[in-house]
Each structure stands twice: as structure tokens, then as C-alpha cells.
Amino acid sequence: LNAGPFLISRMAFVMSETTYAPVVLIICGGFTGLFASVTFLTQPSVKTALGYSSVAHMGFMLMVCGLGVYPAAMLHLVAHSFYKAHSFLSSGSVIDVVRASKVALPKRRGSLVRIVGGTFLALTIYLGSSMLWGIDPTEELALLATGAIIVMGLSQMIIPALDSGVYVSSILRTCVLAIGVAVAFFSLEEGTHHLLHSQLPGLSQPGVATTLLIGIVVLIYGGVVFLQILAPVLPSNPLWQKIAIHFRNGWYVNALVDRLVGALHLPESNKLFSEQNLPFKKAIHLKEEKRHKKAVIETF
């Protein structure tokens, strides 16, 4: 599963010398991460949800490799291993999660002012953390774009707290946690860069096409996260339910792939399969004959 990001990172010096490979990685990885993330949110099965979660992480890491932030990709690779191990080991506690979901939570108010304020607060925390580490936007645009995903995660922590009208102490704890996440991201990324600086190329100035793709990816990801934040306060719409059903089925990609793979079966393999099941078919045939004879005898 980790072969894709790992092999791309090992060939980082080759990838950095090409023009089209990073563009392909950004497009394919960005789409894969977005599609699998949204599909993951609609899955009722724990195993299926974890599978789509892994697909989303791998796609995101390939996109980060396309941006040229290879230390962040390797950091994400290691962090994903710990996260996925914890997810599998704690999957048995889903009953506790269901019980906890029955606890009455503060109701969202749907205040646009609070939502915008929470977004700006998350952005301020992120920019403050980047300035603390001396990140130059003109030289490290790709790193800032990667960290923009952190802003989206921070906004999902801060906005519900602000919009729910909880106690000030709860809001302060949320902000402290958000600051810790932002500082941890840049600290660990910097540490990974120092450990692997001889094995991975440094950040390069992105071209026009890459810069345009960075903007498009950030806008699309931000739009999806913003819809997720607004979802609890939006009125119910049958259209969203229909779209959720399609995402729950993964837009039927698995069915199409299974049909494609089934169509590629060779006649020799089908013949071998039939020969292997010949004794079983004979036993079924004899059993049916005995049942038929018994029915005829009972009739007379």
C-alpha cells in the first residue's frame, strides 16, 4: 500500500528534473485523495471505511510528492502507519463510539459571523506557526499549500466550538489544541527535512502550471471542507441524500473493475476451473437423480 509514495520519494531527484510528472502526480493524487475522503465519510462498515481512508492518505501523499514537499510526504507516510495501526486495533470500540454519540451536544447556531471568525482564527494560528518557523511564502509556496490542509483541519476543530455557544474555557482549550497541531506539523516537517536532507531534494520554485494547480487544489479541498462544516446547519435536501448514496457505493468503481477483471478471464482458466469442480458437479447430479427417483416412487 505504501509502495507508491515510497518509490516516488526514492526517485525524487529524477521526478524533480521532469516537467510533466509532478503535474500528473498533483492531478491524480489530488483527485484520489478528495474522492476517497468523501467516500470514506459515507461508509457504514468499519473495514470499508478504513480501506477508503488508506486510499485517501495514499492519494494525498502522492499529491504532496507532486508539489515537491518530499519530507512532508515521508512524515505523512510514517504518521499514517501509526494512525492506521491505531484505527485497526481500536475498531472494536465502535460500540463505545455509538454510545458516546447519543450524548446530547450543544446545538449549532449556524451563525455566519462565527463560522467566518473561526476560519480566520484557524488561518491566523496557521500563519503564526509558519512565521514562527520562518517559512517564506515566495520560496516555499508548496509547503504552505500542503499546510493549508492543516488549516482546514483546524477550522473543523474551532468553528463547531465557536458556533455551538459552549463555555469560553472549552473554546480556549480548542484553540490551544489547534496551536499544538499547527506547531507540531511544522516542527515534525522541519525535523524530517534535517534527517533526510541528503536523500531528498529541496523545495524548488513551482512553475506556472504547478502554481495554478496548487490554487485549484486548495480551493476545491477548501470548498469540500466548508460544505462539511456547514452540513449540520443546512436544511435537509433529497439531492444530498442521493449523492451520499452514490458516494457510499464508491460511484460503482469497484463493480466496474470487477466486471472488467471478470471479462479478462482466459478460456483455459475457465476450463481448468470446470475440471476441478467436476467431482462436485457429479455428486450434485447423483443427489438430484436420487431425489427424482424417490419422488417418482412416492407418487405411485
Coordinates of C-alpha atoms in Angstrom, one line a residue:
L1 CA 0.0 0.0 0.0
N2 CA 2.8 2.4 0.8
A3 CA 4.8 1.5 -2.2
G4 CA 3.6 4.4 -4.3
P5 CA 4.7 7.3 -2.1
F6 CA 7.8 5.4 -1.0
L7 CA 9.0 4.7 -4.5
I8 CA 8.2 8.2 -5.7
S9 CA 10.2 9.6 -2.8
R10 CA 13.1 7.3 -3.6
M11 CA 13.1 8.6 -7.2
A12 CA 12.6 12.2 -6.0
F13 CA 15.7 13.5 -7.8
V14 CA 14.5 12.1 -11.1
M15 CA 11.0 13.4 -10.6
S16 CA 12.2 16.9 -9.7
E17 CA 14.0 17.1 -13.1
T18 CA 10.9 16.4 -15.1
T19 CA 8.1 18.9 -16.0
Y20 CA 5.0 16.7 -16.5
A21 CA 5.5 14.1 -13.8
P22 CA 4.7 16.4 -10.9
V23 CA 1.7 17.7 -12.7
V24 CA 0.3 14.2 -13.2
L25 CA 1.0 13.4 -9.5
I26 CA -0.8 16.5 -8.3
I27 CA -3.9 15.8 -10.5
C28 CA -4.1 12.1 -9.9
G29 CA -3.2 12.2 -6.2
G30 CA -5.4 15.2 -5.5
F31 CA -8.4 13.6 -7.2
T32 CA -7.8 10.3 -5.4
G33 CA -7.4 11.9 -2.0
L34 CA -10.6 14.0 -2.4
F35 CA -12.7 11.2 -3.9
A36 CA -11.7 8.6 -1.3
S37 CA -12.0 11.1 1.6
V38 CA -15.6 12.0 0.7
T39 CA -16.5 8.3 0.1
F40 CA -14.9 7.4 3.5
L41 CA -17.3 9.7 5.3
T42 CA -20.3 7.8 3.9
Q43 CA -19.3 4.3 4.8
P44 CA -21.2 2.4 7.4
S45 CA -18.8 -0.5 7.6
V46 CA -15.6 -0.1 9.6
K47 CA -13.4 -2.2 7.2
T48 CA -14.6 -0.4 4.1
A49 CA -14.2 3.0 5.8
L50 CA -10.6 2.1 6.8
G51 CA -9.9 1.0 3.2
Y52 CA -11.1 4.2 1.7
S53 CA -9.2 6.1 4.4
S54 CA -6.0 4.4 3.3
V55 CA -6.7 5.3 -0.4
A56 CA -7.3 8.9 0.6
H57 CA -4.0 9.1 2.5
M58 CA -2.0 7.5 -0.3
G59 CA -3.5 9.9 -2.8
F60 CA -2.8 12.9 -0.6
M61 CA 0.8 11.7 -0.2
L62 CA 1.3 11.4 -4.0
M63 CA -0.1 14.9 -4.4
V64 CA 2.4 16.2 -1.8
C65 CA 5.2 14.4 -3.7
G66 CA 4.0 16.2 -6.9
L67 CA 4.2 19.5 -5.0
G68 CA 7.9 18.7 -4.2
V69 CA 7.5 18.6 -0.4
Y70 CA 9.0 15.2 0.0
P71 CA 9.9 15.5 3.7
A72 CA 6.2 16.2 4.4
A73 CA 5.2 13.1 2.3
M74 CA 7.6 10.9 4.3
L75 CA 6.4 12.3 7.5
H76 CA 2.8 11.6 6.4
L77 CA 3.8 8.1 5.5
V78 CA 5.1 7.3 9.0
A79 CA 2.2 9.1 10.7
H80 CA -0.3 7.2 8.6
S81 CA 1.3 3.9 9.7
F82 CA 0.7 4.8 13.4
Y83 CA -2.7 6.1 12.7
K84 CA -3.8 3.1 10.7
A85 CA -2.5 0.7 13.3
H86 CA -4.4 2.5 16.0
S87 CA -7.6 2.6 13.8
F88 CA -7.5 -1.2 13.2
L89 CA -6.7 -2.0 16.9
S90 CA -9.4 0.3 18.2
S91 CA -12.1 -0.7 15.6
G92 CA -13.6 -3.0 18.3
S93 CA -14.5 0.1 20.4
V94 CA -17.1 1.2 17.8
I95 CA -19.8 0.3 20.3
D96 CA -18.4 2.9 22.8
V97 CA -18.4 5.4 19.9
V98 CA -22.1 4.7 19.2
R99 CA -22.9 5.2 22.9
A100 CA -21.0 8.4 23.1
S101 CA -22.8 9.7 20.0
K102 CA -26.1 9.5 22.0
V103 CA -24.8 12.2 24.4
A104 CA -26.6 15.5 23.7
L105 CA -24.1 18.0 22.3
P106 CA -24.6 21.8 22.1
K107 CA -26.7 22.7 19.1
R108 CA -25.0 24.5 16.2
R109 CA -26.4 28.0 15.7
G110 CA -25.4 28.4 12.1
S111 CA -24.1 31.9 12.6
L112 CA -22.2 33.1 9.5
V113 CA -20.2 35.5 11.6
R114 CA -19.0 32.8 14.0
I115 CA -18.1 30.5 11.1
V116 CA -16.1 33.2 9.3
G117 CA -14.5 34.1 12.6
G118 CA -13.5 30.5 13.2
T119 CA -12.0 30.3 9.7
F120 CA -9.9 33.4 10.2
L121 CA -8.8 32.2 13.7
A122 CA -7.6 28.9 12.2
L123 CA -5.8 30.9 9.4
T124 CA -4.2 33.2 12.0
I125 CA -2.9 30.2 14.0
Y126 CA -1.5 28.6 10.9
L127 CA 0.2 31.7 9.6
G128 CA 1.6 32.4 13.1
S129 CA 3.1 29.0 13.3
S130 CA 4.6 29.3 9.8
M131 CA 6.1 32.7 10.7
L132 CA 7.5 31.2 13.9
W133 CA 9.5 28.7 11.7
G134 CA 10.4 31.4 9.2
I135 CA 8.5 30.0 6.2
D136 CA 8.9 32.3 3.2
P137 CA 5.7 32.2 1.1
T138 CA 7.6 33.3 -2.0
E139 CA 10.2 30.5 -1.7
E140 CA 8.1 27.7 0.0
L141 CA 4.7 28.1 -1.6
A142 CA 4.3 24.3 -2.0
L143 CA 4.9 23.8 1.8
L144 CA 2.3 26.5 2.6
A145 CA -0.2 24.8 0.2
T146 CA 0.4 21.5 2.0
G147 CA -0.1 23.1 5.3
A148 CA -3.3 24.7 4.0
I149 CA -4.8 21.2 4.6
I150 CA -3.9 21.8 8.3
V151 CA -5.9 25.0 8.2
M152 CA -8.9 23.0 7.0
G153 CA -8.5 20.6 9.9
L154 CA -8.0 23.3 12.4
S155 CA -11.2 25.1 11.2
Q156 CA -13.1 21.9 11.7
M157 CA -12.0 22.0 15.3
I158 CA -12.5 25.7 16.0
I159 CA -15.7 26.5 14.1
P160 CA -18.0 23.9 15.8
A161 CA -16.8 25.2 19.2
L162 CA -17.4 28.8 18.4
D163 CA -20.7 28.2 16.6
S164 CA -22.2 26.0 19.4
G165 CA -22.1 28.6 22.1
V166 CA -20.0 26.5 24.5
Y167 CA -18.1 27.8 27.5
V168 CA -15.2 30.1 26.9
S169 CA -12.9 27.6 28.6
S170 CA -13.8 25.0 26.0
I171 CA -13.1 27.4 23.2
L172 CA -9.7 28.2 24.7
R173 CA -8.8 24.5 25.0
T174 CA -9.8 24.0 21.4
C175 CA -7.6 26.9 20.3
V176 CA -4.6 25.6 22.4
L177 CA -5.1 22.2 20.8
A178 CA -5.2 23.8 17.3
I179 CA -2.0 25.7 18.1
G180 CA -0.3 22.5 19.2
V181 CA -1.4 20.7 15.9
A182 CA 0.0 23.6 13.7
V183 CA 3.3 23.8 15.6
A184 CA 3.7 20.0 15.6
F185 CA 3.2 19.9 11.8
F186 CA 6.0 22.5 11.0
S187 CA 8.2 21.1 13.8
L188 CA 8.0 17.5 12.5
E189 CA 8.3 18.6 8.9
E190 CA 11.5 20.5 9.7
G191 CA 12.8 17.6 11.7
T192 CA 12.1 15.2 8.8
H193 CA 13.8 17.6 6.4
H194 CA 17.0 17.7 8.6
L195 CA 17.0 13.9 8.8
L196 CA 16.5 13.2 5.1
H197 CA 18.1 16.3 3.5
S198 CA 20.8 14.3 1.8
Q199 CA 18.3 11.8 0.4
L200 CA 15.6 14.2 -0.8
P201 CA 15.8 17.3 -3.0
G202 CA 15.0 20.7 -1.5
L203 CA 12.0 22.8 -2.4
S204 CA 12.1 24.3 -5.9
Q205 CA 10.2 27.3 -7.2
P206 CA 7.0 25.9 -8.9
G207 CA 6.2 26.8 -12.5
V208 CA 3.1 28.5 -13.8
A209 CA 1.2 25.2 -14.3
T210 CA 2.1 23.9 -10.9
T211 CA 1.2 27.2 -9.2
L212 CA -2.2 27.1 -11.0
L213 CA -2.8 23.5 -9.9
I214 CA -1.9 24.4 -6.3
G215 CA -4.5 27.1 -6.3
I216 CA -7.2 24.9 -7.8
V217 CA -6.4 22.0 -5.3
V218 CA -6.6 24.3 -2.3
L219 CA -9.8 25.9 -3.5
I220 CA -11.5 22.5 -4.2
Y221 CA -10.4 21.0 -0.9
G222 CA -11.4 24.1 1.0
G223 CA -14.8 24.1 -0.6
V224 CA -15.5 20.5 0.3
V225 CA -14.4 21.1 3.9
F226 CA -16.5 24.2 4.1
L227 CA -19.6 22.2 3.0
Q228 CA -18.8 19.6 5.7
I229 CA -18.7 22.3 8.3
L230 CA -22.0 23.8 7.1
A231 CA -23.7 20.4 6.7
P232 CA -25.1 20.2 10.3
V233 CA -26.9 23.6 9.9
L234 CA -28.0 23.2 6.3
P235 CA -31.6 22.2 5.6
S236 CA -32.2 18.6 4.6
N237 CA -32.2 18.2 0.8
P238 CA -33.1 15.0 -1.1
L239 CA -30.3 15.8 -3.6
W240 CA -27.6 15.5 -0.9
Q241 CA -29.1 12.1 0.1
K242 CA -28.9 10.8 -3.4
I243 CA -25.3 12.0 -3.8
A244 CA -24.4 10.4 -0.5
I245 CA -25.8 7.0 -1.7
H246 CA -23.6 7.2 -4.8
F247 CA -20.6 8.0 -2.7
R248 CA -21.4 5.2 -0.3
N249 CA -21.2 2.8 -3.3
G250 CA -17.9 4.4 -4.4
W251 CA -19.6 5.6 -7.6
Y252 CA -19.7 1.9 -8.5
V253 CA -16.0 1.9 -9.4
N254 CA -15.5 -1.5 -7.7
A255 CA -18.3 -3.0 -9.7
L256 CA -16.9 -1.7 -13.0
V257 CA -13.4 -3.1 -12.1
D258 CA -14.8 -6.4 -11.0
R259 CA -16.7 -6.7 -14.3
L260 CA -13.6 -5.7 -16.2
V261 CA -11.4 -8.3 -14.4
G262 CA -14.1 -10.9 -14.9
A263 CA -14.1 -10.2 -18.7
L264 CA -10.4 -10.9 -18.8
H265 CA -10.7 -14.5 -17.7
L266 CA -9.0 -16.8 -20.1
P267 CA -10.8 -19.8 -21.6
E268 CA -8.1 -22.1 -20.3
S269 CA -8.6 -20.9 -16.8
N270 CA -12.4 -21.4 -17.1
K271 CA -11.8 -24.9 -18.4
L272 CA -9.4 -25.7 -15.6
F273 CA -12.0 -24.4 -13.1
S274 CA -14.7 -26.6 -14.6
E275 CA -12.4 -29.6 -14.5
Q276 CA -11.5 -29.0 -10.8
N277 CA -15.2 -28.8 -9.9
L278 CA -16.2 -31.9 -11.9
P279 CA -16.4 -34.3 -8.9
F280 CA -18.6 -31.8 -7.1
K281 CA -20.9 -31.4 -10.1
K282 CA -21.2 -35.2 -10.4
A283 CA -22.1 -35.5 -6.7
I284 CA -24.8 -32.9 -7.1
H285 CA -26.1 -34.7 -10.2
L286 CA -26.3 -38.0 -8.4
K287 CA -28.1 -36.4 -5.5
E288 CA -30.7 -34.8 -7.8
E289 CA -31.3 -38.2 -9.5
K290 CA -31.9 -39.9 -6.2
R291 CA -34.3 -37.2 -5.2
H292 CA -36.2 -37.5 -8.5
K293 CA -36.4 -41.3 -8.2
K294 CA -37.7 -41.0 -4.6
A295 CA -40.4 -38.5 -5.7
V296 CA -41.5 -40.9 -8.5
I297 CA -41.8 -43.9 -6.1
E298 CA -43.8 -41.8 -3.6
T299 CA -46.1 -40.8 -6.4
F300 CA -47.0 -44.4 -7.3

